[in-house]
mmCIF file of C-alpha atoms in Angstrom:
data_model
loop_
_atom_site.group_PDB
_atom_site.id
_atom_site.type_symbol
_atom_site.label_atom_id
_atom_site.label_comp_id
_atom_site.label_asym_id
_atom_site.label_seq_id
_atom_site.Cartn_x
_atom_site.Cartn_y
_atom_site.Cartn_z
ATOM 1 C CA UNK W 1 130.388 100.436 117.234
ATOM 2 C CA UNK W 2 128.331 100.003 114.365
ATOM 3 C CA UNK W 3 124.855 101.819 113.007
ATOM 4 C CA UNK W 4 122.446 99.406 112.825
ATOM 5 C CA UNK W 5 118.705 99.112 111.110
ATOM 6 C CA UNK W 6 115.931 96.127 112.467
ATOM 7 C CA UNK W 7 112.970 95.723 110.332
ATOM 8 C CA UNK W 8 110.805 93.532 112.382
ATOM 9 C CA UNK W 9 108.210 90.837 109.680
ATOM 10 C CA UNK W 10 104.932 92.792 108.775
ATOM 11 C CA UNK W 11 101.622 91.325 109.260
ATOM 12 C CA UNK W 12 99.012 89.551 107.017
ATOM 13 C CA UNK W 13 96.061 91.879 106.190
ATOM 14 C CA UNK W 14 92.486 90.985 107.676
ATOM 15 C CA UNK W 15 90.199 88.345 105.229
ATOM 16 C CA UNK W 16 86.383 89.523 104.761
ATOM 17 C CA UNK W 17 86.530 92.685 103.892
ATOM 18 C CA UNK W 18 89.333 93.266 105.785
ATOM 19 C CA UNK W 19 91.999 95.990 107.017
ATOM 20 C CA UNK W 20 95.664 96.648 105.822
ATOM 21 C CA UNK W 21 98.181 94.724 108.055
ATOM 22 C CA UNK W 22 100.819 96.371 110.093
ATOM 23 C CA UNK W 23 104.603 97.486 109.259
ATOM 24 C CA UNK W 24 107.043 95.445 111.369
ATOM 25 C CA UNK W 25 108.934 97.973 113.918
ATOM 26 C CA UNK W 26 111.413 100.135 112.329
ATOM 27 C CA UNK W 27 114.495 100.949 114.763
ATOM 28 C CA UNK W 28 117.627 102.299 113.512
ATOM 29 C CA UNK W 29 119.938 102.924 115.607
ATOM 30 C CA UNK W 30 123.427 105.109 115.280
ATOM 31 C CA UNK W 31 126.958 103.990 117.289
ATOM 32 C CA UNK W 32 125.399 101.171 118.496
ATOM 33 C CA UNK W 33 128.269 98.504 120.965
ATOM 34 C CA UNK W 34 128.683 95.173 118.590
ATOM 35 C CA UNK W 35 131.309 92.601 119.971
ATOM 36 C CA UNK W 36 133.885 91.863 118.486
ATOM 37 C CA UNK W 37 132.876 87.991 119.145
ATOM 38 C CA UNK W 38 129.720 86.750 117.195
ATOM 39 C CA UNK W 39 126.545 87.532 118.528
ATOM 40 C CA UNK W 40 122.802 86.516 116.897
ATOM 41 C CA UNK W 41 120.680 88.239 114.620
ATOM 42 C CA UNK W 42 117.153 87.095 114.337
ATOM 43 C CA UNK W 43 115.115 87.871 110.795
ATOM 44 C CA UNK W 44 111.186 88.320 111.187
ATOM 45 C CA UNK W 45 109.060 86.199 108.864
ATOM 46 C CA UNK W 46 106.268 88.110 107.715
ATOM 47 C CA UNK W 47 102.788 87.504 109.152
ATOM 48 C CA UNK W 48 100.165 84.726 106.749
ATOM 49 C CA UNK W 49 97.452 86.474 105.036
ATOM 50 C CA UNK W 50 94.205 85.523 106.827
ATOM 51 C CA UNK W 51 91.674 83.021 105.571
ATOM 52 C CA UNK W 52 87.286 84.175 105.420
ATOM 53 C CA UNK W 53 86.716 85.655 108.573
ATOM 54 C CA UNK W 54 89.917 85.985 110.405
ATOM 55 C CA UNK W 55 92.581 88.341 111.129
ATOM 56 C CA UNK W 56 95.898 88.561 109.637
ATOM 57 C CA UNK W 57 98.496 86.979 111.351
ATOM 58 C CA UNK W 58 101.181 89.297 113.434
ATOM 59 C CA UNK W 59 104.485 89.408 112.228
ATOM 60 C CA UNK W 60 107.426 88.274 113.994
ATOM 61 C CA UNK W 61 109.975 89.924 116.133
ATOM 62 C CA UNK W 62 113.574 90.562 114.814
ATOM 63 C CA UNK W 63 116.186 90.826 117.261
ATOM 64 C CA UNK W 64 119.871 91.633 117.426
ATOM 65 C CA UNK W 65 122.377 90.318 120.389
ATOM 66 C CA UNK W 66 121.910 88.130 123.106
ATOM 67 C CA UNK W 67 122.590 90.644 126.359
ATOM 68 C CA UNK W 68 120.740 93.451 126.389
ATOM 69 C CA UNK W 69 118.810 92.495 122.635
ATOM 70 C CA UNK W 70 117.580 95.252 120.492
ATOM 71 C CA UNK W 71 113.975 94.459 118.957
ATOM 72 C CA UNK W 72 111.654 95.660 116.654
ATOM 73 C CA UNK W 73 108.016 94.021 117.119
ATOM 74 C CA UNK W 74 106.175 92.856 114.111
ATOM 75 C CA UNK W 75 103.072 94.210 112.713
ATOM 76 C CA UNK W 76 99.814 93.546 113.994
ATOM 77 C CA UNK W 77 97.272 91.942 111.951
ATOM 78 C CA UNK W 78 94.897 93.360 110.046
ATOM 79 C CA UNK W 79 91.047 93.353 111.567
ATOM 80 C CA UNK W 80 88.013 91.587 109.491
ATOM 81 C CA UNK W 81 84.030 91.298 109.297
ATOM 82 C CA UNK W 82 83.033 87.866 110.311
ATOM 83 C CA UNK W 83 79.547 87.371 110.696
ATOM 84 C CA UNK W 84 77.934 86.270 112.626
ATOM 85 C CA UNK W 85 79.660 87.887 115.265
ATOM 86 C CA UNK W 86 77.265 89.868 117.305
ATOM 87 C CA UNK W 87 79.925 91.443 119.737
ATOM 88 C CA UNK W 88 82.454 92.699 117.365
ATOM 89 C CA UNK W 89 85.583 90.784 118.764
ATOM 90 C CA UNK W 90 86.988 89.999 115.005
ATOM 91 C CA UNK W 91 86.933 93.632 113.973
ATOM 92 C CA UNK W 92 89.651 95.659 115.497
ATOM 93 C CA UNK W 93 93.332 95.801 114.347
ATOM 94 C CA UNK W 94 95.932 94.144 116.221
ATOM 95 C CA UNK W 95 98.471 96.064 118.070
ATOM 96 C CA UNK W 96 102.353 96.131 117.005
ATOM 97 C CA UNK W 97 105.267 97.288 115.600
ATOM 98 C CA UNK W 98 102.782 99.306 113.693
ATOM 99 C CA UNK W 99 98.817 98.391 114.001
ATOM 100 C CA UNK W 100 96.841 96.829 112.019
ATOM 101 C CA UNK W 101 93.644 98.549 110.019
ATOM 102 C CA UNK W 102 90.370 97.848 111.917
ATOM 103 C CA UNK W 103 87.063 97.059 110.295
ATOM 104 C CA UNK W 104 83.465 98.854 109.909
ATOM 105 C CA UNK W 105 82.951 100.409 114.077
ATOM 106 C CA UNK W 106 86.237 99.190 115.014
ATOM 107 C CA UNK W 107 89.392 100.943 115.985
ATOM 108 C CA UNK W 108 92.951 100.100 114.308
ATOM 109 C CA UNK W 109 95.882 98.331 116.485
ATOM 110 C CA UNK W 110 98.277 100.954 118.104
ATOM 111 C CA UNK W 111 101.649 101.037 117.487
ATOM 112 C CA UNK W 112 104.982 101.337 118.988
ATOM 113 C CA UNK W 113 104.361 98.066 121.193
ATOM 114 C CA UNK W 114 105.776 97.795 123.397
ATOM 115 C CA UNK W 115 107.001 100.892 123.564
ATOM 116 C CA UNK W 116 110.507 102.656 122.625
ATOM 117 C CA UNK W 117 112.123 105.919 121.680
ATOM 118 C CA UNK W 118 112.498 106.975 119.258
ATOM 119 C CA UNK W 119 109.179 104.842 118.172
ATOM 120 C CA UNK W 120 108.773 102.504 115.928
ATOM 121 C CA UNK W 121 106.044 102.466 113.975
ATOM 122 C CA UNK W 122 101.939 103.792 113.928
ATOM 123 C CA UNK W 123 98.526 102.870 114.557
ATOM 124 C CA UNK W 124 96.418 101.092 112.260
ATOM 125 C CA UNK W 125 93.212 103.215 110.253
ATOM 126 C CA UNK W 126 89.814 103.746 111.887
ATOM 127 C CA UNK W 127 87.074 101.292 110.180
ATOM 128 C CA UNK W 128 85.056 103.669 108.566
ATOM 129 C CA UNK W 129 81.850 104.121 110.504
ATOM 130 C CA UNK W 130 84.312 104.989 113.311
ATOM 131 C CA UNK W 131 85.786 107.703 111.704
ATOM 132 C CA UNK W 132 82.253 108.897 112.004
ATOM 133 C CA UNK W 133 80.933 107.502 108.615
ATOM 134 C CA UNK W 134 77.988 105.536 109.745
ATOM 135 C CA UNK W 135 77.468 102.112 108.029
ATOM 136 C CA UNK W 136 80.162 102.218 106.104
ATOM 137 C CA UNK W 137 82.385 98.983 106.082
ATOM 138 C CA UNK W 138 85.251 99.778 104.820
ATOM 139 C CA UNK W 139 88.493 98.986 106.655
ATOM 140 C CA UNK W 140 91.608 101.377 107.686
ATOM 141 C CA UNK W 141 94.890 100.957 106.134
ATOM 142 C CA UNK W 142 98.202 99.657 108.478
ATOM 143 C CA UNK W 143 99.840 101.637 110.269
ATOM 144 C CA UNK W 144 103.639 102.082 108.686
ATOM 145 C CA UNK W 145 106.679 103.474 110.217
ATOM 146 C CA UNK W 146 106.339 107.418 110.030
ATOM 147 C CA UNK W 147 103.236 107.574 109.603
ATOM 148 C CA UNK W 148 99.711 106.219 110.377
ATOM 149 C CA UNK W 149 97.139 104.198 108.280
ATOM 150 C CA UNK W 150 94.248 106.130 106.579
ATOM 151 C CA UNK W 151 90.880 105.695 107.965
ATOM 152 C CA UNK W 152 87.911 103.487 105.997
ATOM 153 C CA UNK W 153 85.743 105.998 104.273
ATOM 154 C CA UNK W 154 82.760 106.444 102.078
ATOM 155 C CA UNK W 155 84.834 105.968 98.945
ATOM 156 C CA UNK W 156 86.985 103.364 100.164
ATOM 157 C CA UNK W 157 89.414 101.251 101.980
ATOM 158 C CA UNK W 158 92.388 103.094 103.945
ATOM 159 C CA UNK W 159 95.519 103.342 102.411
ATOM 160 C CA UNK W 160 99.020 101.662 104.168
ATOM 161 C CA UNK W 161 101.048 104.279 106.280
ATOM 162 C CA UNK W 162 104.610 105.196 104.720
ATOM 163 C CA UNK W 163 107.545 104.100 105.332
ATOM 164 C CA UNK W 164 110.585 105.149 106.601
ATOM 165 C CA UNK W 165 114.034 105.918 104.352
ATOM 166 C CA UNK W 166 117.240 104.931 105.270
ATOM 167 C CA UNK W 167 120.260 105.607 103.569
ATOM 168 C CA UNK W 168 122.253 102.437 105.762
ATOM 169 C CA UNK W 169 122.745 100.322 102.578
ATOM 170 C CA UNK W 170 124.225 102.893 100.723
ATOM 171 C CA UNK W 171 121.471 103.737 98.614
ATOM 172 C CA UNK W 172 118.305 105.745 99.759
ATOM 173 C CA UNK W 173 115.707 102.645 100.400
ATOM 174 C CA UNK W 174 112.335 103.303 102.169
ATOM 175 C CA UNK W 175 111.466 100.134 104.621
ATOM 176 C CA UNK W 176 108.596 99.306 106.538
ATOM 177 C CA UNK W 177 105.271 100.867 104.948
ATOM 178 C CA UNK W 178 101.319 99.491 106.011
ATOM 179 C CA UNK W 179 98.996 97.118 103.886
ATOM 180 C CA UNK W 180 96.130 98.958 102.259
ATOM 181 C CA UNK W 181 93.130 97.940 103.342
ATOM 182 C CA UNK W 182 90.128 95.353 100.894
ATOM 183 C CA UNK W 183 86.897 97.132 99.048
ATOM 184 C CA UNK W 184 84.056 96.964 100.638
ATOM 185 C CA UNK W 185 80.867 98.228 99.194
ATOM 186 C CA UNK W 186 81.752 99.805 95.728
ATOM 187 C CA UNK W 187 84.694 102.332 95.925
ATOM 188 C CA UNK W 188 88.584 101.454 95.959
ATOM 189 C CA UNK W 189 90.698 99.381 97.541
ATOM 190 C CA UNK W 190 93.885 100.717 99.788
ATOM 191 C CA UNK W 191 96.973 101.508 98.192
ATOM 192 C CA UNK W 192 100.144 100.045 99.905
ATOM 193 C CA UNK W 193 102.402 102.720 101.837
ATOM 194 C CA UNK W 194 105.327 103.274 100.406
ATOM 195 C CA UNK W 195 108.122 101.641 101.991
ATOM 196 C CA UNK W 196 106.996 97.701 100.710
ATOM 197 C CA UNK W 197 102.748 97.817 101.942
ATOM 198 C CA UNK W 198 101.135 95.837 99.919
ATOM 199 C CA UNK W 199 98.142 96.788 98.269
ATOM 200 C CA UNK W 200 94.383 95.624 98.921
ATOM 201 C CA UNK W 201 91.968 94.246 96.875
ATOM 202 C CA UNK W 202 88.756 94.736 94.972
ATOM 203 C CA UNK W 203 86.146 92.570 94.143
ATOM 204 C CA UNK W 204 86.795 90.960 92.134
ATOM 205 C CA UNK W 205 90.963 90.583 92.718
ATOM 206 C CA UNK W 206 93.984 89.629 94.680
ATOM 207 C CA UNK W 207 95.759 91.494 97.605
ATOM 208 C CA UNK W 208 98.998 92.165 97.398
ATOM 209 C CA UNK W 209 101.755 90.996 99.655
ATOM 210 C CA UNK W 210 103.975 93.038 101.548
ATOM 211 C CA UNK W 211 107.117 93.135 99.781
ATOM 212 C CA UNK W 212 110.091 90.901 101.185
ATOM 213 C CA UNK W 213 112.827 92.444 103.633
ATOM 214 C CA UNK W 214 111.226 95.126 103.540
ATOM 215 C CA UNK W 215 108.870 94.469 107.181
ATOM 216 C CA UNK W 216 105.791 95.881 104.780
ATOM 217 C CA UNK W 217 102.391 95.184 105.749
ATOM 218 C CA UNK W 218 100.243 92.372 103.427
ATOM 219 C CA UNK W 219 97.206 94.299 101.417
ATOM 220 C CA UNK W 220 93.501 93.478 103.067
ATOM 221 C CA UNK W 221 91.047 91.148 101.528
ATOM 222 C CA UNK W 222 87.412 91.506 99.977
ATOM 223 C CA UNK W 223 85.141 89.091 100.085
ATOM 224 C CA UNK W 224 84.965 87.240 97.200
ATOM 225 C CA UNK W 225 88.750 87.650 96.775
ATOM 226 C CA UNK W 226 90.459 84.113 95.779
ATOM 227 C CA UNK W 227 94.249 84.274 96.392
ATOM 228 C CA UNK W 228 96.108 81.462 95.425
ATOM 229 C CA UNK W 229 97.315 78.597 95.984
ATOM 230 C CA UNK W 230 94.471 77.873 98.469
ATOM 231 C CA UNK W 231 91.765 78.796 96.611
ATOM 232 C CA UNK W 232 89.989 80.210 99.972
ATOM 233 C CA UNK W 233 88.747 84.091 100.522
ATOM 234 C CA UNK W 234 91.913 85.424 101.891
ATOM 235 C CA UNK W 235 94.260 88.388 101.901
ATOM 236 C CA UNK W 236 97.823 89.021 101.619
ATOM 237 C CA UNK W 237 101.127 88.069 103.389
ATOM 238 C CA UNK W 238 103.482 90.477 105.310
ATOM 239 C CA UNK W 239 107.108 90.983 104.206
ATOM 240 C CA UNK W 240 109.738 89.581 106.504
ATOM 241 C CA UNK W 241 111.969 91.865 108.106
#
């Protein structure tokens, strides 16, 4: 038997004005049966950061064994504005290991998908005229892995959720925080949740990616951020599991 921790990859935050992207699940696990032949062990990449107008891309699955698997889910993506877009489809987080941050009237991704005990990560932030601040645009932070992203208020984007330690590698190491989420109209950006979020952006500026092997969530974007090397409005990365 063995303890064992899986960081699933964390997802790209949303582009336009967009929120934080989620943790990748955080599972660990104490006594757990390991064979004493070989077995896999799957890494999650880290979701893309999104280009103008779309929504960060999930992060991948990590997975240990072959019979009976243990898996942590990656983050969902981070939601965005893209208008035109008259029925709202682009705006919401995406669910995950932890949800992503939704934008303006939109609702963040859940999280702990699908589910497990104990669970494995948090929702994504509340855009901020659905946390009851009406017209405001600014985005809610990722969800991280104990605890859930801020809401979009009148002063800002949502902060990441935080982390989770772990003392597995011999040190004290905190894994698996949300992406803050991108300015919108004046205010801040989201700081990153401890735990590898990365943070989001200003106008003008570049998100931040989610920090590598770490399953952090990538920072949000605004929307005249340029983030290399593509030179296109865009947001940050998630850091693989």
């Amino acid at each position: 038997v063995a303890n064992v921790l899986i960081i699933a990859g964390g997802a790209g935050g949303g582009g336009t004005l967009g929120g934080g992207g989620g943790a990748g699940g955080y599972r660990e696990i104490s006594n757990h049966p390991i064979p004493s032949s070989g077995f896999p062990v799957a890494i999650g990449a880290g979701g893309a950061g999104a280009t103008s107008g779309t929504k960060g891309a999930d992060g991948s699955n990590s997975v240990l064994g072959a019979s009976s698997p243990l898996t942590s889910t990656g983050g969902g993506g981070g939601g965005r504005n893209n208008n035109p877009d008259p029925a709202g489809t682009s705006f919401s987080g995406v669910s995950g290991g932890s949800g992503g941050g939704g934008y303006f009237n939109a609702t963040g991704g859940s999280g702990n998908v699908p589910p497990v005990s104990p669970s494995q990560g948090n929702p994504g932030g509340l855009g901020a005229t659905a946390a009851g601040v009406p017209g405001e645009e600014d985005s809610g932070g990722g969800g991280g892995a104990s605890a859930a992203g801020a809401n979009g208020s009148a002063s800002g984007g949502g902060n990441g959720g935080a982390g989770s330690p772990s003392t597995i590698s011999g040190s004290d190491v905190t894994y698996a925080g949300g992406g803050g989420a991108g300015q919108a109209n004046g205010g801040s950006a989201g700081a990153g949740g401890a735990g590898g979020g990365g943070a989001g952006t200003t106008n003008p500026g570049i998100a931040t990616d989610g920090t590598a092997n770490t399953g952090g969530g990538g920072g949000g974007g605004h929307a005249g951020d340029v983030h290399p090397p593509s030179g296109a409005v865009t947001s940050a990365a998630g850091g693989s599991g």
